[in-house]
Coordinates of C-alpha atoms in Angstrom, one line a residue:
Chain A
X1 CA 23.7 14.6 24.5
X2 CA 24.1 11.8 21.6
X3 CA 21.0 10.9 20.0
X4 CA 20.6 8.3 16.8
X5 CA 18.0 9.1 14.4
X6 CA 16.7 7.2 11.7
X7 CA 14.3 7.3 8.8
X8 CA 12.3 4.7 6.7
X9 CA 9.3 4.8 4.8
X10 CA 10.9 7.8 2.4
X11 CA 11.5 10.5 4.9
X12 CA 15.0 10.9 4.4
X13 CA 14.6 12.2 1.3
X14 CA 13.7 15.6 3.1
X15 CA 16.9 15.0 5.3
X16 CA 19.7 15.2 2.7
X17 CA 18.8 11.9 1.8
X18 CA 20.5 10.5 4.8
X19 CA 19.0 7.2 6.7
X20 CA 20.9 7.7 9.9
X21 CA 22.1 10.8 12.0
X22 CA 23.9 10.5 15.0
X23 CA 23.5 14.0 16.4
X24 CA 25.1 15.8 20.2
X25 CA 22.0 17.6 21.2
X26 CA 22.8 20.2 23.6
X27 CA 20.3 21.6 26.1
X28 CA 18.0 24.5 24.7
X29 CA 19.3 28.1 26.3
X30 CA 16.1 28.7 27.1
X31 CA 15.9 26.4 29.6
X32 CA 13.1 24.7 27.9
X33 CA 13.3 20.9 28.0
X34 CA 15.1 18.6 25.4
X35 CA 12.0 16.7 24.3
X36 CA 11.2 15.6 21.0
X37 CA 9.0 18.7 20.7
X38 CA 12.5 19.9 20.4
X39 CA 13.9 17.8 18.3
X40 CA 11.4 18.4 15.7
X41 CA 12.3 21.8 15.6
X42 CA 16.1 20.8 15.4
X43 CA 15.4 18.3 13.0
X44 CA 13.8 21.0 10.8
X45 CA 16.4 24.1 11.7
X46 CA 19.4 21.9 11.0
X47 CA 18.8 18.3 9.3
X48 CA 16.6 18.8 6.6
X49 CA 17.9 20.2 3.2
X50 CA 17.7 24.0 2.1
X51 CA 15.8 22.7 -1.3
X52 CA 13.2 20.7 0.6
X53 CA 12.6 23.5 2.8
X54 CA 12.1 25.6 -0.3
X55 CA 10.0 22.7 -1.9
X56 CA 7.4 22.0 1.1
X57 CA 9.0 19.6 3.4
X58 CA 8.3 20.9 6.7
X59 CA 4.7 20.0 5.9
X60 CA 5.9 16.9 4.7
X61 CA 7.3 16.3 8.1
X62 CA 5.3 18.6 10.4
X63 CA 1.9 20.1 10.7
X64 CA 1.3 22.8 13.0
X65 CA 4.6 22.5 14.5
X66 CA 3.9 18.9 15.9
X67 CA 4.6 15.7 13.5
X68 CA 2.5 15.4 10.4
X69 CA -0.4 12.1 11.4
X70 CA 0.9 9.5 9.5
X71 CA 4.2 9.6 10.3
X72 CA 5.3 7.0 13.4
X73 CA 7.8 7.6 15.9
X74 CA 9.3 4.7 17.5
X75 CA 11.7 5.7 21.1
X76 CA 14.4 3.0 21.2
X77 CA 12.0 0.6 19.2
X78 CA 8.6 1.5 20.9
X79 CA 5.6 3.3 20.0
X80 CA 5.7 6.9 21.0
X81 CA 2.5 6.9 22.2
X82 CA 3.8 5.3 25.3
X83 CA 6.4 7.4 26.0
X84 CA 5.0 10.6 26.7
X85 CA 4.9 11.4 22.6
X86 CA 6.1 15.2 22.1
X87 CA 7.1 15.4 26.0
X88 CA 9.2 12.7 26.1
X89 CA 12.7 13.8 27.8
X90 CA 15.4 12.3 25.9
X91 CA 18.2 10.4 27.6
X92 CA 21.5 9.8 26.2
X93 CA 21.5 7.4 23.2
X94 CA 18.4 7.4 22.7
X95 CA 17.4 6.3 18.8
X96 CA 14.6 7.5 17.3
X97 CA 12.8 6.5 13.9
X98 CA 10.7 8.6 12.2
X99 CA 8.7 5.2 9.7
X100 CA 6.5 7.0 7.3
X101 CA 3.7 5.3 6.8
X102 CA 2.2 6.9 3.9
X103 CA 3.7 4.7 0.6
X104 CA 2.1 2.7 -1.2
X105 CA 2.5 -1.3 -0.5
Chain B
X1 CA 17.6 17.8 33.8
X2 CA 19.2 15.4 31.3
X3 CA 20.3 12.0 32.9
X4 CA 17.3 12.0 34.7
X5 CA 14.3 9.3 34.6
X6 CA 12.0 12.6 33.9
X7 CA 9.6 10.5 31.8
X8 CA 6.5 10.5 33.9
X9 CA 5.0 7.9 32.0
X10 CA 4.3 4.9 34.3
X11 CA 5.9 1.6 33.4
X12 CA 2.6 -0.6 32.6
X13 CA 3.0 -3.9 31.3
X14 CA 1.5 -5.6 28.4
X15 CA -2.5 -5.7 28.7
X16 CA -3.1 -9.3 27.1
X17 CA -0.2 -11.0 29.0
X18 CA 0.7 -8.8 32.1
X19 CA 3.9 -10.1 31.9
X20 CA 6.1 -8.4 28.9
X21 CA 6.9 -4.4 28.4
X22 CA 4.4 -3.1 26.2
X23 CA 5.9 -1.7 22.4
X24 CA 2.8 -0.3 21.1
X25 CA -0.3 1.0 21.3
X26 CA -2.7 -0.1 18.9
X27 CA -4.9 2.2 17.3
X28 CA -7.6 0.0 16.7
X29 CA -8.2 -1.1 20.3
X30 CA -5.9 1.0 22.2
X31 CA -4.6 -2.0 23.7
X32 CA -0.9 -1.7 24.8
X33 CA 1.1 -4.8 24.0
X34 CA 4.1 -6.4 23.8
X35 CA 5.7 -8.0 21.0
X36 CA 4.7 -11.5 20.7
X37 CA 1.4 -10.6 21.7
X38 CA 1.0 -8.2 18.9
X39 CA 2.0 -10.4 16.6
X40 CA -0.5 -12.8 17.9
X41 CA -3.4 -10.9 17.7
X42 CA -2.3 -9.4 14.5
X43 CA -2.2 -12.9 12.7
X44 CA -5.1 -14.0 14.2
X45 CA -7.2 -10.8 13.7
X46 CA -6.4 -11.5 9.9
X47 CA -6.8 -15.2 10.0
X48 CA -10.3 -14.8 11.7
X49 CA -11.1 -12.4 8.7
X50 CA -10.1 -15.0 6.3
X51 CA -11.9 -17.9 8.2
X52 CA -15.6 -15.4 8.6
X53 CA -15.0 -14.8 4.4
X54 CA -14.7 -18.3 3.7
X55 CA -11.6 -16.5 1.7
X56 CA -9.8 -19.8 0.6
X57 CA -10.6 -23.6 -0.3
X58 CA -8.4 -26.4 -0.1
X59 CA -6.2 -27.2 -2.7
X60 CA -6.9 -23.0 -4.3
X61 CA -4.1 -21.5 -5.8
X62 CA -4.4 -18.1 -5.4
X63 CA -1.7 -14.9 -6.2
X64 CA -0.3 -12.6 -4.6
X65 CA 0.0 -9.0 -6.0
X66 CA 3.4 -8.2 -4.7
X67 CA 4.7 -4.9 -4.9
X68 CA 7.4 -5.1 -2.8
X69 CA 6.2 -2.7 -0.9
X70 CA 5.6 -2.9 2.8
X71 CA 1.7 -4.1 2.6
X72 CA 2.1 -6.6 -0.1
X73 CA 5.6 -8.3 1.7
X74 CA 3.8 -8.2 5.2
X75 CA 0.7 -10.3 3.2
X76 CA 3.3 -12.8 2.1
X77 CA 5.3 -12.8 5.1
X78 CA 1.2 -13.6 6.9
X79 CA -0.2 -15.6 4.3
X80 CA 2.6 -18.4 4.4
X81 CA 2.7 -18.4 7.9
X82 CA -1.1 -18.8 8.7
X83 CA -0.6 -21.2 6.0
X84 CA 1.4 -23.3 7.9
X85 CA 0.1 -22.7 11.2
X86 CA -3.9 -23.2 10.0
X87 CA -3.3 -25.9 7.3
X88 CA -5.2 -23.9 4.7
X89 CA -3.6 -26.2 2.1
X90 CA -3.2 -23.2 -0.6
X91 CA -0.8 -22.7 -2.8
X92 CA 0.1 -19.2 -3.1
X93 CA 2.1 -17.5 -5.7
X94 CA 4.1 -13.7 -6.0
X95 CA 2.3 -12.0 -9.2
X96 CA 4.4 -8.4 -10.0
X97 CA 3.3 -6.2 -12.2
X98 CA 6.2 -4.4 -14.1
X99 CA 4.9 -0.3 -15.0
X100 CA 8.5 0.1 -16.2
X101 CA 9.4 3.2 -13.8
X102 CA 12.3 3.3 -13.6
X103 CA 14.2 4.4 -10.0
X104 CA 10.7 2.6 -8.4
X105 CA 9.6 -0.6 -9.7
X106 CA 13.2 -1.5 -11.0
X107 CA 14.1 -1.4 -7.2
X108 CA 11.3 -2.8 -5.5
X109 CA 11.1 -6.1 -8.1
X110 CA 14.7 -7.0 -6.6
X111 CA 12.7 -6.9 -3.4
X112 CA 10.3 -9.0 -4.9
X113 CA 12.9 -11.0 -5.9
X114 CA 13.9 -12.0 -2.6
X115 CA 11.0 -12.2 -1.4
X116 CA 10.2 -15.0 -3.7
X117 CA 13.0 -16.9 -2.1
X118 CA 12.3 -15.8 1.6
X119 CA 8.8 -17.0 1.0
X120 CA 9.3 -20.2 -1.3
X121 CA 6.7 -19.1 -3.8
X122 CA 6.7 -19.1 -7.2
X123 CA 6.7 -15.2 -8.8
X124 CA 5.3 -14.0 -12.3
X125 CA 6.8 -10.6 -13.3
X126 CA 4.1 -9.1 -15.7
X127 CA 5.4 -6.1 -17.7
X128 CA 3.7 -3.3 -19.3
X129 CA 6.4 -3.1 -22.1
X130 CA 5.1 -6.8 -22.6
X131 CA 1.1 -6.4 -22.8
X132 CA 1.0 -3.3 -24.0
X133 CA 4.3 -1.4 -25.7
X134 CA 4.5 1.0 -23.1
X135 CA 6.4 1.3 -20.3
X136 CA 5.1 4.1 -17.9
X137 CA 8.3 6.1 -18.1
X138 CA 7.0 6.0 -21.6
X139 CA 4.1 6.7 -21.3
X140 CA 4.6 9.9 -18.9
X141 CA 7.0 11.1 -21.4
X142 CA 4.0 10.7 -24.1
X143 CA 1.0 12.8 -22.1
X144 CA 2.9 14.5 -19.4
X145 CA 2.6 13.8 -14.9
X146 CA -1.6 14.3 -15.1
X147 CA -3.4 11.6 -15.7
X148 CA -1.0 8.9 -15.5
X149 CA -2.3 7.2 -12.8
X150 CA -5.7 7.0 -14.9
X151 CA -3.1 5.0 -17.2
X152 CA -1.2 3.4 -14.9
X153 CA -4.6 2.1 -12.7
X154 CA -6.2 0.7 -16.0
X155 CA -3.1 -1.1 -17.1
X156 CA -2.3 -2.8 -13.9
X157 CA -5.7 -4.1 -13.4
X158 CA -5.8 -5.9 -17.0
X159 CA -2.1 -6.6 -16.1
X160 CA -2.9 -8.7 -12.9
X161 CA -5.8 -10.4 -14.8
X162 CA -3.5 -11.6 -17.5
X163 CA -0.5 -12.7 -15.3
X164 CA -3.1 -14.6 -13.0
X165 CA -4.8 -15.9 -16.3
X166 CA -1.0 -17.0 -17.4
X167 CA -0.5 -18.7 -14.1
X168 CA -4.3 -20.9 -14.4
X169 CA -5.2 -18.8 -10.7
X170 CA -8.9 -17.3 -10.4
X171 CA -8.0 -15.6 -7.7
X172 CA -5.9 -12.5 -6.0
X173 CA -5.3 -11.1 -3.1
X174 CA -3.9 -7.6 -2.7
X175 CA -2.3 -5.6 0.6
X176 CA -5.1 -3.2 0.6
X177 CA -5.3 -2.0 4.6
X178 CA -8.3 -0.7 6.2
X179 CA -6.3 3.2 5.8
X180 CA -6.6 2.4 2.2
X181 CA -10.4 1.2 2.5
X182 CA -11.7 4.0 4.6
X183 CA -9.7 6.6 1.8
X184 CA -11.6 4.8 -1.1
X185 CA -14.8 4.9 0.9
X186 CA -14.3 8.3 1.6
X187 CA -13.4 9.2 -1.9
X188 CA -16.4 7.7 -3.4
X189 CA -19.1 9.0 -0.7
X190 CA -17.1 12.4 -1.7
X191 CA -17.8 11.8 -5.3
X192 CA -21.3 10.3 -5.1
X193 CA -20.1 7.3 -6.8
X194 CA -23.4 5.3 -4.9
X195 CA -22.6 2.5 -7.4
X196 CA -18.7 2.0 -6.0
X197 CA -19.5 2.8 -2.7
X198 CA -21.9 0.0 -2.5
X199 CA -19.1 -2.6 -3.6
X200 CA -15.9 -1.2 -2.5
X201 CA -16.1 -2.3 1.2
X202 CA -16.3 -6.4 0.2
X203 CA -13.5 -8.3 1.1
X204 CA -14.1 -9.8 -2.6
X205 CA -14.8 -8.1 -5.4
X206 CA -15.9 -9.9 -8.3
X207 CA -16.7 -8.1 -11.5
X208 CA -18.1 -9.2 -15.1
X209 CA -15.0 -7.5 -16.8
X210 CA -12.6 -9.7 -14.9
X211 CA -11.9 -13.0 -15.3
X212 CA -10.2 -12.9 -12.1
X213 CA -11.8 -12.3 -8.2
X214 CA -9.7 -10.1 -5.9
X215 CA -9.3 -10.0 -2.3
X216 CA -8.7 -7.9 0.6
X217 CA -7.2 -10.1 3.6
X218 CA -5.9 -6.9 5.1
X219 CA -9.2 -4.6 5.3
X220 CA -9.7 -4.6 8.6
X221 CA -5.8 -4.1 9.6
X222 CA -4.2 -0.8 10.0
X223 CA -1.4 0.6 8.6
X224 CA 0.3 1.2 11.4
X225 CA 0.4 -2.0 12.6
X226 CA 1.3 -3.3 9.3
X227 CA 4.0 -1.0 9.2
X228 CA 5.1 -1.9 12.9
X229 CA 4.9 -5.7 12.1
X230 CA 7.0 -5.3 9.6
X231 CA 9.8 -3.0 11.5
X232 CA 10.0 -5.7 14.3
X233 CA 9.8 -9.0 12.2
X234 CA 13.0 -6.8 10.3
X235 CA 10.8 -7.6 6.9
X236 CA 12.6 -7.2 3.3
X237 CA 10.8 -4.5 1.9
X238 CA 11.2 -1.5 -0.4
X239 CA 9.6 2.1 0.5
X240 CA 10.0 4.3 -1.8
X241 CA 7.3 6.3 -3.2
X242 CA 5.9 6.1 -7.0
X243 CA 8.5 8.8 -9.0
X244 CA 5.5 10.1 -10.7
X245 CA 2.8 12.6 -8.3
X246 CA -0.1 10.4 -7.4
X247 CA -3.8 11.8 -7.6
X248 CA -4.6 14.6 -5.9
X249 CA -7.9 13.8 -4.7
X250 CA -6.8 10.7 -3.2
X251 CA -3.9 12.2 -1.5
X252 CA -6.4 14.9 0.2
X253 CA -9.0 12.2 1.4
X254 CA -5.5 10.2 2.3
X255 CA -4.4 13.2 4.8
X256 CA -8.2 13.7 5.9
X257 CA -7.7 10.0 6.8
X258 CA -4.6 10.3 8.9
X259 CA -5.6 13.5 10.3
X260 CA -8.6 12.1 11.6
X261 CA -6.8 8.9 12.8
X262 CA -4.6 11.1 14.6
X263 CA -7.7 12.6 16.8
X264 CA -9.7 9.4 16.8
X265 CA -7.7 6.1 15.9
X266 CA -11.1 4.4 15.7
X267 CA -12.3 6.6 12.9
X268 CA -10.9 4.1 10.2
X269 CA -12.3 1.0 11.4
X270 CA -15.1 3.1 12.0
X271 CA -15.7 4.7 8.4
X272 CA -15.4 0.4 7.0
X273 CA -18.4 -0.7 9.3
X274 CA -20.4 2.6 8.7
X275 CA -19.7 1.5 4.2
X276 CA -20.2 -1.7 5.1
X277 CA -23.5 -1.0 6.4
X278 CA -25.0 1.1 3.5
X279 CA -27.9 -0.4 1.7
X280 CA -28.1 1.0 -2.0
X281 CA -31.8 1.2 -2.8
X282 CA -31.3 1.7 -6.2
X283 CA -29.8 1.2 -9.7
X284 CA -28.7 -2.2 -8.4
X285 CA -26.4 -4.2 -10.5
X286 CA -26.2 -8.2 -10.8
X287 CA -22.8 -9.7 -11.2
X288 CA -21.6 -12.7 -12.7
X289 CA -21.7 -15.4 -10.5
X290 CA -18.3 -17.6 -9.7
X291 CA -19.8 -20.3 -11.7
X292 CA -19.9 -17.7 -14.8
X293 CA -16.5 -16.0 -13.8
X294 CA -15.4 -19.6 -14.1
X295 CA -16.1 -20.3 -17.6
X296 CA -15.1 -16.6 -18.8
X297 CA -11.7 -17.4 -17.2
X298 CA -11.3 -20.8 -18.9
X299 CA -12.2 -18.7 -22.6
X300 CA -9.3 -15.8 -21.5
X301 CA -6.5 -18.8 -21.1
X302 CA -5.3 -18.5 -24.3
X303 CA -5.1 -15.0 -24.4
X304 CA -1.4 -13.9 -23.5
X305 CA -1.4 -9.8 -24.9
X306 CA -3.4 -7.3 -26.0
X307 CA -1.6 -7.6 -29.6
X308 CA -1.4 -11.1 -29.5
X309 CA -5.2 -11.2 -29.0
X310 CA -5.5 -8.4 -31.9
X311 CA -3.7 -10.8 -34.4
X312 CA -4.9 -14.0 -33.4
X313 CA -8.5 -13.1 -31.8
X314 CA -10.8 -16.0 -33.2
X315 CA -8.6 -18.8 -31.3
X316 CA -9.0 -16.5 -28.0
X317 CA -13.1 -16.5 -28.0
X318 CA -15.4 -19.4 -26.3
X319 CA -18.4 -19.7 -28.9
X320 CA -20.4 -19.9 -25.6
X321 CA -19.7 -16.6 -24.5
X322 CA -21.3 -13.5 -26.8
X323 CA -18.8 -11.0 -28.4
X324 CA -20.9 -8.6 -26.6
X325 CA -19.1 -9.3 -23.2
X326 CA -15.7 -8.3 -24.9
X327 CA -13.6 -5.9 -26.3
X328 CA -13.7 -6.0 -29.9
X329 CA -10.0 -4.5 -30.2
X330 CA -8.1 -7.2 -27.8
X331 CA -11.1 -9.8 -26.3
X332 CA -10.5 -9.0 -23.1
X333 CA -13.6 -9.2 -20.6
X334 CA -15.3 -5.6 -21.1
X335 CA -19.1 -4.0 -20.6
X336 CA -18.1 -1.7 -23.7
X337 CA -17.0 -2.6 -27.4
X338 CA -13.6 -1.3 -26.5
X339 CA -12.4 -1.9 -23.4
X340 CA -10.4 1.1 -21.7
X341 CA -6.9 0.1 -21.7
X342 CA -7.6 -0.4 -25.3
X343 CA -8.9 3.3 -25.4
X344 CA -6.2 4.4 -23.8
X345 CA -3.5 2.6 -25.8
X346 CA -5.1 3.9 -29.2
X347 CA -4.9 7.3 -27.9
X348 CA -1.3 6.6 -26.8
X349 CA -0.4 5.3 -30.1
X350 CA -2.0 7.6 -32.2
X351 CA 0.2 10.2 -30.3
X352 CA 3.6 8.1 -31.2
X353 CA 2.5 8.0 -34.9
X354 CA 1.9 11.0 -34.7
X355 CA 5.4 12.2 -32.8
X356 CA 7.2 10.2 -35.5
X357 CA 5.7 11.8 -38.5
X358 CA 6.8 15.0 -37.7
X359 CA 9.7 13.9 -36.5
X360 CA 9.3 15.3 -33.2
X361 CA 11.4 14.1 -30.2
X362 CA 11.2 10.4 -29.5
X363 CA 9.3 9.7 -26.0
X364 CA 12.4 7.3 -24.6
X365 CA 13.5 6.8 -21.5
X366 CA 12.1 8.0 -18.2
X367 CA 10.5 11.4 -17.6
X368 CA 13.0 14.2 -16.6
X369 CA 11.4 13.4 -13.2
X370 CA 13.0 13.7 -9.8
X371 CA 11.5 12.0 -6.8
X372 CA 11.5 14.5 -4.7
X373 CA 9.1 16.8 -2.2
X374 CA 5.9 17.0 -4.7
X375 CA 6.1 13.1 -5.6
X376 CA 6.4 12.2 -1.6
X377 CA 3.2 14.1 -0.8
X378 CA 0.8 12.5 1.4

């Protein structure tokens, strides 16, 4: 399944520095459903950089295994939180932003 | 499973206009809304804050502290448009501060930049190289990733004085959000700092070494929302953090913050009304009043920098006002003989003197510095 992901806000620089992924997600084998639960893990596993990882980045990204407060997640341009947040199923080209909101202004 | 409509969630629509598909939740109210009506309670929220304050007169000119950054733009972007759509009949102007970091504010004054033209306003670009010999790259190199926000937060606040001083304003307004009120409130309750935590809740802070009042139009908006009004009005704005690893303290009570949020969006606006509503009982301090502030600006007009105002001090100084009220080193507005940037600069100097006489290596160019994972911290 293709699904867009984007960063603003200074995330991407966890992410190889890349703004925009475009990514064929395919099902977990464990049956276990492709939510962005999922994706977070993925996102972790496979996007971000072996030197952030080594540097503290999951906790820059995650905490406890769900997405750090303070980070926003916007489904095909609306708030998460009415979507289902971590439980939302994700549909084919889908694009979801990751906007830190955590710099200064 | 995939292709599916799984999503269980149940297609509501907007709860102010019943009519539009909701975008966001805000944290504030947990209203869901769409859109234009976000945006319409967003502005108004903000203009009924500035309306309550009494926050401008008629004819005021007041700055803007513009970072580039996504608070300051989104204050432009609001402030020009209530403007218009309230008749406030102020003139407003971009004020910039330059630190001289380079890979940060070298970036986000092109954004400024713009800015200036999106907005039609005038901008001042204020550097640190300028006032005080030092550019923070500099000045890093000098004493090292510690303190430097110590350096860098004393600097900028003489910095916005001078380049509002420069441009004949009395007045500021800054991007500050209720996230960053509740941290500062937190942070000084933390401390015990009864003294700040007794002022740092007004929407305008006067103080008698400043020439120049500051305000907060944004203290009772979130973040969030700032962040999402921005992201769906597709606002010019740089986001990139500070190269340079901000204070640690603040970055913990930052996290408790969001943390907290995350459980209970109403904690921030929660944490303002509970500071606003402390009474200190004692050591109470009297500030100037505006009519004072007024006549201590008029004196700092002819000041332009710190080593200007070292040379040339006598032409700088109002025989009305007592050398007691300033710094003895530059004559800028200070409770103490020396005022601290001046502290701070004499250590700084004495250090360069130093590195030059033993022939040490010179402090050029930026820190060997990557922004990377420790600088991003929360």
């Amino acid at each position: 399944m293709k699904i867009n992901i984007e960063f603003s806000g200074g995330l991407e620089t966890v992410f190889q520095n890349i703004r925009k992924y475009s990514i064929d997600l395919e099902a977990p084998s464990d049956g276990s459903p492709l939510n962005i639960k999922y994706l977070l893990t993925y996102m972790v596993d496979v996007l971000m950089d072996a030197d952030s990882k080594a540097n503290g980045g999951v906790g820059l990204f995650l905490l406890d295994g769900l997405i750090r407060p303070g980070v926003l997640i916007l489904i095909n341009d609306t708030d998460w939180e009415l979507e289902g947040e971590e439980e939302y199923l994700l549909q084919e080209g889908d694009i979801i932003l990751f906007a830190s909101t955590l710099h200064g202004g | 499973m995939s292709g599916t409509h799984a999503n269980t969630v149940p297609l509501r629509m907007c709860e102010l206009c019943h009519a539009r598909k909701p975008v966001l939740r805000r944290p504030k109210t947990l209203q869901k809304l769409c859109k234009p009506c976000f945006y319409h309670v967003f502005e108004t929220e903000i203009h009924n804050t500035i309306m309550e304050a009494k926050l401008f007169h008629r004819g005021e000119r007041v700055a803007i502290g513009a970072s580039g950054g996504k608070d300051s733009t989104v204050l432009a972007h609001v402030m020009k448009t209530l403007n218009e759509r309230y008749d406030y009949g102020v003139e407003f102007v971009l004020l910039s501060i330059d630190e001289g970091i380079t890979g940060y504010r070298d970036d986000s004054l092109e954004t400024v930049k713009r800015n200036k033209e999106q907005y039609s306003m005038d901008l001042e670009i204020v550097s640190y190289s300028e006032l005080y010999g030092w550019s923070m790259d500099q000045i890093v190199a000098q004493i090292g990733n510690k303190n430097n926000c110590t350096y860098c937060g004393v600097f900028r606040r003489q910095a916005l004085d001078r380049g509002s001083v420069k441009l004949g304003i009395s007045h500021i307004l800054t991007g500050h959000n209720a996230d960053d009120m509740a941290e500062t409130i937190l942070m000084n309750l933390l401390r015990g700092d009864v003294a700040r935590l007794d002022r740092c809740t007004e929407i305008v802070t006067d103080s008698s070494d400043s020439p120049v009042k500051r305000s907060k139009p944004f203290k009772y908006t979130y973040e969030k929302e700032i962040v999402l009004y921005a992201h769906y009005k597709k606002l010019d704005y740089f986001s990139t953090e500070c190269t340079y690893s901000p204070e640690a303290f603040r970055g913990t009570a930052r996290t408790l913050i969001k943390n907290l949020e995350a459980v209970r969006p109403s904690s921030i606006i929660d944490i303002i009304k509970s500071g606003e509503s402390f009474v200190l009982l004692k050591n109470q301090k009297k500030y100037p009043t505006p009519a004072e502030r007024q006549e201590t600006a008029t004196t700092m007009a002819t000041a332009s920098t710190c080593q200007n105002l070292a040379q040339g001090a006598p032409s700088a100084f109002d025989p009305n006002v007592t050398r007691a009220n300033r710094c003895h080193t530059c004559g800028y507005l200070s409770m103490n003989k020396i005022c601290k940037a001046c502290i701070l600069l004499e250590g700084l100097n004495a250090g360069r003197a130093k590195l030059e006489l033993d022939g040490g290596v010179e402090p050029t160019g930026q820190a060997a510095l990557t922004k990377k994972l420790e600088q991003l911290s929360f």
